[in-house]
Amino acid sequence: DWSSDVCSSALGCYLGYRTFFPENHLTLYWAEEKKLKGFEEAKIKIAQILAPWTYTEGDRELEQVLVEELIRQKKKIALVESCTGGLTLQRLTRVPGASNVVWGGYTSYQVEAKETMLGVKLNSPEEGVSQYCSTQLVTQAKKLSGCDLCGAVTGYMGPSAPEKDSMGTVYLSILGNELTEKKLVVPTSDRVRAQWGASSYLLQALLQSLLEK
């Protein structure tokens, strides 16, 4: 496999993995202190291979990376959360400096709240968890907040979901200069873990939107 190819040239070089749901943290272990050039070469190769799936090196958390990028670009963000219940906004506001870029958000859980708070009219509770709903929510959030970047999430966190969707199904809509829509499935049957996973997917999608040229 690719990890063996990267580390095969040096004795004592191996990769360690640790899962912090829904992320995997990777550590490169290098025993040959006199061959640091080889370490740097291996590090570069790994970074190139994993570039499509990584957001940082070191111990920075995803929300910290997003806030720092918002500060760097001098942009403000607003969120609309349904299935995550405000968790994503809470994670962002833990980061020092967040007050400079985080406008705020809406926790619109029930269909009635979506209409009352954001003017999004839906025909049924089922329609409240859909790509259409997430896109309508993010569109209204951008209009009302005037922020540069907005994100919305709806989904099924369990214990049940309709036939058309499985439990853990999440609909993301990101609106900056352009609209991005994503349907994902959080691979867990635990409600709390599913909410954390959905929140992480939303943060990752927002970061990707900022980094796209």
Coordinates of C-alpha atoms in Angstrom, one line a residue:
D1 CA 0.0 0.0 0.0
W2 CA 1.0 3.7 -0.3
S3 CA 2.1 3.9 3.4
S4 CA 4.5 1.1 2.9
D5 CA 5.9 2.7 -0.2
V6 CA 6.5 6.0 1.6
C7 CA 8.2 4.4 4.6
S8 CA 10.0 1.4 3.0
S9 CA 13.3 3.3 2.6
A10 CA 14.0 3.9 6.3
L11 CA 14.2 1.5 9.2
G12 CA 12.0 2.7 12.1
C13 CA 9.6 4.7 9.8
Y14 CA 5.9 4.0 10.2
L15 CA 2.5 5.6 10.3
G16 CA 0.1 5.6 13.2
Y17 CA -3.6 6.2 13.0
R18 CA -6.1 7.3 15.6
T19 CA -9.8 7.9 15.0
F20 CA -11.6 10.9 16.5
F21 CA -15.0 10.4 14.9
P22 CA -15.5 11.4 12.1
E23 CA -11.8 12.2 11.6
N24 CA -8.7 10.1 11.4
H25 CA -5.5 11.6 12.8
L26 CA -2.3 10.4 11.2
T27 CA 1.2 10.5 12.8
L28 CA 4.5 9.8 11.1
Y29 CA 7.0 8.1 13.3
W30 CA 10.7 8.4 12.4
A31 CA 13.5 6.7 14.4
E32 CA 16.5 7.7 12.3
E33 CA 17.6 11.0 13.8
K34 CA 20.5 11.3 11.4
K35 CA 18.4 11.1 8.3
L36 CA 16.0 14.0 8.7
K37 CA 16.1 14.7 5.0
G38 CA 14.3 11.4 4.5
F39 CA 11.7 12.4 7.1
E40 CA 11.0 15.6 5.3
E41 CA 10.7 13.8 1.9
A42 CA 8.3 11.2 3.5
K43 CA 6.2 14.0 5.1
I44 CA 5.9 15.8 1.7
K45 CA 4.8 12.6 -0.1
I46 CA 2.2 11.9 2.5
A47 CA 0.8 15.4 2.4
Q48 CA 0.5 15.2 -1.4
I49 CA -1.3 11.9 -1.2
L50 CA -3.7 12.9 1.5
A51 CA -4.3 16.5 0.3
P52 CA -7.9 16.0 -0.9
W53 CA -9.0 14.8 2.6
T54 CA -6.9 16.8 5.0
Y55 CA -7.5 20.2 6.5
T56 CA -4.3 20.9 8.6
E57 CA -1.1 19.6 10.0
G58 CA -0.4 19.7 13.7
D59 CA -3.0 19.8 16.5
R60 CA -5.4 22.5 15.3
E61 CA -9.1 21.5 15.3
L62 CA -11.3 21.9 12.3
E63 CA -13.3 24.9 13.8
Q64 CA -10.0 26.7 14.6
V65 CA -8.8 26.3 11.0
L66 CA -12.1 27.7 9.7
V67 CA -12.1 30.7 12.0
E68 CA -8.5 31.5 11.1
E69 CA -9.3 31.3 7.4
L70 CA -12.3 33.6 7.8
I71 CA -10.1 36.1 9.7
R72 CA -7.4 35.9 7.0
Q73 CA -10.0 36.5 4.2
K74 CA -11.8 39.1 6.3
K75 CA -15.2 37.4 5.9
K76 CA -18.2 36.8 8.1
I77 CA -20.2 33.7 8.5
A78 CA -23.8 32.8 9.5
L79 CA -25.3 29.3 10.0
V80 CA -28.7 27.7 10.0
E81 CA -28.8 24.4 11.9
S82 CA -31.6 21.9 12.2
C83 CA -30.4 18.4 13.1
T84 CA -27.3 19.7 14.8
G85 CA -29.2 22.0 17.2
G86 CA -26.6 24.8 17.2
L87 CA -23.6 22.5 17.8
T88 CA -21.6 23.9 14.9
L89 CA -22.0 27.5 16.0
Q90 CA -21.0 26.5 19.5
R91 CA -17.9 24.9 18.2
L92 CA -17.0 28.0 16.2
T93 CA -17.5 30.3 19.1
R94 CA -15.1 28.3 21.3
V95 CA -12.2 29.6 19.1
P96 CA -10.5 32.8 20.2
G97 CA -11.1 35.6 17.7
A98 CA -14.4 34.1 16.5
S99 CA -16.3 37.2 17.5
N100 CA -14.6 39.1 14.6
V101 CA -16.0 36.7 12.0
V102 CA -19.0 34.8 13.4
W103 CA -22.2 36.8 12.9
G104 CA -24.4 34.2 14.5
G105 CA -27.0 31.7 13.5
Y106 CA -30.4 30.2 13.6
T107 CA -31.4 26.9 15.3
S108 CA -34.6 26.1 13.3
Y109 CA -35.5 22.6 14.5
Q110 CA -39.2 22.3 13.7
V111 CA -40.9 23.1 10.4
E112 CA -42.8 26.0 12.1
A113 CA -39.5 27.5 13.3
K114 CA -38.1 27.4 9.7
E115 CA -41.0 29.4 8.5
T116 CA -41.3 31.8 11.5
M117 CA -37.5 32.6 11.7
L118 CA -36.5 32.4 8.1
G119 CA -39.7 32.5 6.0
V120 CA -39.1 29.1 4.5
K121 CA -42.6 27.5 3.9
L122 CA -42.7 23.7 3.8
N123 CA -45.5 21.3 3.1
S124 CA -44.6 18.6 5.6
P125 CA -42.1 17.6 8.3
E126 CA -40.5 15.3 5.8
E127 CA -39.8 18.2 3.5
G128 CA -38.0 19.9 6.4
V129 CA -35.2 17.4 5.9
S130 CA -34.2 17.8 2.3
Q131 CA -31.7 19.4 -0.1
Y132 CA -34.5 21.9 -1.0
C133 CA -35.0 22.9 2.6
S134 CA -31.3 23.3 3.3
T135 CA -30.9 25.5 0.2
Q136 CA -33.9 27.6 1.0
L137 CA -32.6 28.1 4.6
V138 CA -29.1 29.1 3.5
T139 CA -30.5 31.5 0.9
Q140 CA -32.6 33.3 3.5
A141 CA -29.7 33.4 6.0
K142 CA -27.5 35.1 3.5
K143 CA -30.2 37.6 2.7
L144 CA -31.0 38.4 6.3
S145 CA -27.4 38.4 7.7
G146 CA -25.6 39.9 4.8
C147 CA -22.6 37.6 5.5
D148 CA -20.0 36.6 3.0
L149 CA -20.5 32.8 3.7
C150 CA -23.5 30.9 5.0
G151 CA -24.2 27.3 5.7
A152 CA -27.3 25.2 6.5
V153 CA -27.8 21.6 7.6
T154 CA -30.8 19.4 7.8
G155 CA -30.7 15.6 8.5
Y156 CA -31.9 12.5 10.2
M157 CA -30.0 11.8 13.4
G158 CA -32.1 8.9 14.6
P159 CA -33.5 6.7 15.9
S160 CA -35.6 6.6 12.6
A161 CA -35.7 7.9 9.1
P162 CA -38.1 7.6 6.2
E163 CA -37.8 5.0 3.4
K164 CA -36.1 7.5 1.0
D165 CA -33.2 8.2 3.4
S166 CA -31.2 6.2 5.9
M167 CA -30.5 7.3 9.4
G168 CA -27.5 9.6 9.4
T169 CA -28.5 11.3 6.1
V170 CA -27.4 14.9 6.0
Y171 CA -28.2 17.7 3.6
L172 CA -25.7 20.5 3.4
S173 CA -26.0 23.8 1.5
I174 CA -23.2 26.3 1.4
L175 CA -23.6 29.8 -0.1
G176 CA -20.7 32.1 -0.7
N177 CA -20.0 33.4 -4.1
E178 CA -21.6 30.2 -5.4
L179 CA -24.1 27.6 -4.1
T180 CA -22.8 24.2 -3.1
E181 CA -25.1 21.3 -2.2
K182 CA -24.1 18.0 -0.6
K183 CA -25.9 14.9 0.5
L184 CA -23.9 12.8 3.0
V185 CA -24.4 9.9 5.3
V186 CA -22.9 10.0 8.8
P187 CA -21.8 6.3 9.4
T188 CA -23.0 5.8 13.0
S189 CA -26.2 4.7 14.8
D190 CA -25.5 6.9 17.8
R191 CA -27.5 10.1 17.9
V192 CA -24.8 12.2 19.7
R193 CA -22.0 10.9 17.4
A194 CA -24.2 11.5 14.3
Q195 CA -24.8 15.2 15.4
W196 CA -21.0 15.7 15.9
G197 CA -20.3 14.1 12.5
A198 CA -22.9 16.2 10.7
S199 CA -21.4 19.3 12.4
S200 CA -17.9 18.3 11.2
Y201 CA -19.1 17.8 7.7
L202 CA -20.7 21.2 7.7
L203 CA -17.4 22.8 9.0
Q204 CA -15.4 21.0 6.4
A205 CA -17.8 22.0 3.5
L206 CA -17.5 25.7 4.7
L207 CA -13.8 25.5 4.8
Q208 CA -13.6 24.0 1.3
S209 CA -15.8 26.8 0.0
L210 CA -13.4 29.4 1.4
L211 CA -10.4 27.7 -0.1
E212 CA -11.8 27.2 -3.6
K213 CA -10.4 29.8 -6.0

